[in-house]
Amino acid sequence: MKDMYLKIRQIDKDRNGFITSIELDDIIKESYHKLCERDLTEIIKPFCCPENKILADYKRFSKFLVTNLKALKETGKLADPSFENPFPQESKRSKSV
């Protein structure tokens, strides 16, 4: 996780807390090779800036990861249950089918 954060900091030269969602996607896939084949757009979407959907708030994303990874390690559950399903539209579709 530390090297992922360092890569982000290299990209965010002005330290405004945002990088493009494509850059974040690439960094995640580079750091976690098991995710290379997945489309992470829906996972990154909640962390995108409302005014400019291409920018991702990596500080919020990092905080989410740290909080939930720590909670999973300690309790086996996510700290923020609202993030348990990163694909809320998918669950609605499966219920209606």
XYZ file of N, CA and C in Angstrom:
291
model
N 0.827 -1.192 0.000
C 0.000 0.000 0.000
C 0.873 1.259 0.000
N 2.012 1.177 0.686
C 2.882 2.337 0.766
C 3.405 2.723 -0.615
N 3.805 1.729 -1.436
C 4.327 2.064 -2.760
C 3.218 2.618 -3.663
N 1.987 2.174 -3.448
C 0.858 2.712 -4.203
C 0.686 4.197 -3.868
N 0.773 4.528 -2.599
C 0.623 5.916 -2.175
C 1.762 6.770 -2.726
N 2.982 6.237 -2.743
C 4.123 6.977 -3.278
C 3.955 7.249 -4.774
N 3.422 6.280 -5.508
C 3.163 6.474 -6.939
C 2.131 7.580 -7.148
N 1.125 7.586 -6.313
C 0.094 8.628 -6.401
C 0.706 9.990 -6.132
N 1.533 10.077 -5.119
C 2.163 11.357 -4.764
C 3.055 11.872 -5.891
N 3.692 10.951 -6.631
C 4.513 11.364 -7.764
C 3.656 11.991 -8.865
N 2.479 11.461 -9.054
C 1.587 11.979 -10.093
C 0.958 13.303 -9.663
N 0.561 13.401 -8.398
C -0.109 14.600 -7.885
C 0.931 15.627 -7.438
N 1.599 16.226 -8.401
C 2.703 17.157 -8.114
C 2.242 18.414 -7.372
N 1.017 18.886 -7.648
C 0.543 20.093 -6.967
C -0.120 19.779 -5.626
N -0.195 18.499 -5.267
C -0.719 18.041 -3.968
C -2.144 18.517 -3.688
N -2.969 18.538 -4.736
C -4.351 18.971 -4.542
C -5.268 17.826 -4.115
N -4.742 16.594 -4.097
C -5.536 15.454 -3.641
C -6.279 14.723 -4.733
N -6.057 15.135 -5.992
C -6.760 14.502 -7.101
C -5.788 14.018 -8.166
N -6.101 12.859 -8.726
C -5.442 12.348 -9.921
C -6.561 11.855 -10.824
N -6.270 11.550 -12.070
C -7.354 11.078 -12.928
C -7.747 9.665 -12.517
N -8.980 9.336 -12.771
C -9.470 7.998 -12.429
C -8.713 6.932 -13.226
N -8.252 7.271 -14.417
C -7.468 6.330 -15.228
C -6.116 6.069 -14.561
N -5.493 7.114 -14.048
C -4.221 6.948 -13.346
C -4.406 6.107 -12.087
N -5.471 6.362 -11.339
C -5.739 5.576 -10.136
C -5.983 4.115 -10.492
N -6.739 3.875 -11.543
C -6.989 2.517 -12.032
C -5.671 1.824 -12.350
N -4.786 2.502 -13.089
C -3.486 1.929 -13.460
C -2.633 1.622 -12.236
N -2.616 2.537 -11.269
C -1.808 2.342 -10.064
C -2.317 1.155 -9.253
N -3.630 1.044 -9.106
C -4.211 -0.082 -8.362
C -3.845 -1.399 -9.040
N -4.001 -1.446 -10.358
C -3.704 -2.680 -11.090
C -2.217 -3.021 -11.053
N -1.358 -1.997 -11.059
C 0.077 -2.224 -10.977
C 0.467 -2.730 -9.590
N -0.188 -2.218 -8.560
C 0.124 -2.606 -7.187
C -0.504 -3.942 -6.802
N -1.669 -4.240 -7.364
C -2.399 -5.466 -7.038
C -2.697 -6.211 -8.339
N -1.738 -7.033 -8.748
C -1.793 -7.712 -10.044
C -3.043 -8.565 -10.239
N -3.624 -9.050 -9.155
C -4.835 -9.877 -9.277
C -6.007 -9.087 -9.866
N -5.944 -7.773 -9.790
C -7.031 -6.925 -10.286
C -6.839 -6.491 -11.740
N -5.782 -6.949 -12.383
C -5.467 -6.507 -13.758
C -6.595 -6.759 -14.740
N -7.316 -7.823 -14.577
C -8.364 -8.166 -15.537
C -9.718 -7.531 -15.209
N -9.835 -6.874 -14.076
C -11.120 -6.292 -13.655
C -11.269 -4.863 -14.131
N -12.495 -4.481 -14.399
C -12.808 -3.097 -14.694
C -13.099 -2.422 -13.355
N -12.245 -1.524 -12.949
C -12.365 -0.886 -11.635
C -13.156 0.420 -11.668
N -13.719 0.746 -12.797
C -14.449 2.011 -12.956
C -15.529 2.178 -11.894
N -16.328 1.150 -11.677
C -17.427 1.239 -10.700
C -16.915 1.342 -9.270
N -15.749 0.781 -9.005
C -15.174 0.864 -7.663
C -14.611 2.261 -7.417
N -14.016 2.852 -8.432
C -13.408 4.182 -8.310
C -14.457 5.290 -8.361
N -15.576 5.048 -9.024
C -16.603 6.069 -9.249
C -17.033 6.831 -7.983
N -17.247 6.176 -6.827
C -17.672 6.938 -5.639
C -16.629 7.944 -5.146
N -15.402 7.809 -5.621
C -14.332 8.693 -5.180
C -14.009 9.776 -6.209
N -14.808 9.848 -7.266
C -14.604 10.863 -8.302
C -15.229 12.184 -7.881
N -14.622 13.244 -8.340
C -15.081 14.599 -8.048
C -16.430 14.836 -8.725
N -17.434 15.335 -8.016
C -18.750 15.567 -8.617
C -18.719 16.579 -9.775
N -17.820 17.553 -9.698
C -17.735 18.578 -10.733
C -16.988 18.091 -11.973
N -16.078 17.137 -11.798
C -15.259 16.650 -12.904
C -15.058 15.151 -12.712
N -15.878 14.357 -13.324
C -15.919 12.908 -13.109
C -14.620 12.190 -13.453
N -13.715 12.850 -14.171
C -12.461 12.196 -14.528
C -11.436 12.251 -13.388
N -11.649 13.165 -12.426
C -10.719 13.295 -11.308
C -11.169 12.457 -10.114
N -10.220 11.706 -9.552
C -10.512 10.880 -8.384
C -9.825 11.474 -7.158
N -10.536 11.520 -6.055
C -10.015 12.022 -4.784
C -9.246 10.878 -4.119
N -7.939 10.836 -4.360
C -7.159 9.712 -3.850
C -7.012 9.736 -2.334
N -7.114 10.897 -1.714
C -7.028 10.949 -0.251
C -8.230 10.247 0.376
N -9.414 10.502 -0.180
C -10.627 9.827 0.303
C -10.556 8.325 0.026
N -10.052 7.972 -1.161
C -9.894 6.570 -1.531
C -8.914 5.877 -0.583
N -7.785 6.535 -0.290
C -6.786 5.966 0.623
C -7.359 5.770 2.022
N -8.093 6.774 2.491
C -8.706 6.686 3.819
C -9.692 5.512 3.867
N -10.491 5.368 2.804
C -11.422 4.251 2.701
C -10.674 2.914 2.787
N -9.594 2.785 2.015
C -8.834 1.535 2.017
C -8.243 1.228 3.383
N -7.582 2.202 3.965
C -6.928 1.985 5.262
C -7.951 1.616 6.329
N -9.038 2.367 6.402
C -10.075 2.112 7.405
C -10.674 0.725 7.251
N -11.003 0.361 6.017
C -11.661 -0.923 5.796
C -10.709 -2.107 5.867
N -9.477 -1.940 5.433
C -8.508 -3.034 5.561
C -8.188 -3.305 7.034
N -8.087 -2.236 7.804
C -7.840 -2.393 9.245
C -9.027 -3.095 9.909
N -10.237 -2.677 9.568
C -11.438 -3.290 10.147
C -11.556 -4.755 9.729
N -11.276 -5.052 8.468
C -11.333 -6.449 8.013
C -10.337 -7.313 8.760
N -9.157 -6.774 8.975
C -8.110 -7.519 9.686
C -8.507 -7.777 11.140
N -9.110 -6.769 11.781
C -9.449 -6.878 13.193
C -10.760 -7.622 13.451
N -11.774 -7.385 12.620
C -13.106 -7.929 12.913
C -13.664 -8.859 11.841
N -13.047 -8.835 10.669
C -13.574 -9.635 9.565
C -14.714 -8.942 8.832
N -15.010 -7.692 9.205
C -16.083 -6.930 8.563
C -15.551 -5.564 8.143
N -16.204 -4.989 7.126
C -15.841 -3.648 6.694
C -16.285 -2.621 7.726
N -15.508 -1.564 7.872
C -15.840 -0.512 8.834
C -17.042 0.302 8.385
N -17.170 0.490 7.083
C -18.256 1.300 6.534
C -19.179 0.401 5.721
N -20.298 -0.028 6.294
C -21.180 -0.961 5.591
C -21.759 -0.414 4.297
N -21.746 0.899 4.112
C -22.267 1.454 2.859
C -21.375 1.083 1.685
N -20.162 0.646 1.946
C -19.255 0.254 0.881
C -19.176 -1.255 0.702
N -20.007 -2.005 1.399
C -19.946 -3.456 1.271
C -20.205 -3.907 -0.150
N -21.092 -3.223 -0.867
C -21.348 -3.576 -2.251
C -20.941 -2.404 -3.130
N -19.756 -2.498 -3.784
C -19.329 -1.391 -4.617
C -20.132 -1.274 -5.908
N -21.056 -2.208 -6.155
C -21.873 -2.206 -7.359
C -23.350 -2.183 -6.985
N -23.868 -1.083 -6.409
C -25.255 -1.067 -5.945
C -26.269 -1.280 -7.062
N -25.995 -0.819 -8.273
C -26.933 -1.013 -9.372
C -27.056 -2.491 -9.711
N -25.970 -3.217 -9.588
C -25.970 -4.644 -9.907
C -26.892 -5.420 -8.974
N -26.878 -5.072 -7.673
C -27.717 -5.803 -6.724
C -29.195 -5.524 -6.976
N -29.520 -4.298 -7.428
C -30.917 -3.984 -7.736
C -31.383 -4.794 -8.935
N -30.506 -4.930 -9.937
C -30.856 -5.708 -11.123
C -31.070 -7.166 -10.777
N -30.203 -7.722 -9.936
C -30.328 -9.147 -9.619
C -31.586 -9.456 -8.819
N -32.051 -8.489 -8.005
C -33.278 -8.699 -7.237
C -34.510 -8.654 -8.120
N -34.451 -7.815 -9.167
C -35.623 -7.675 -10.022
C -35.730 -8.789 -11.059
N -34.663 -9.557 -11.234
C -34.663 -10.630 -12.248
C -35.345 -11.857 -11.739
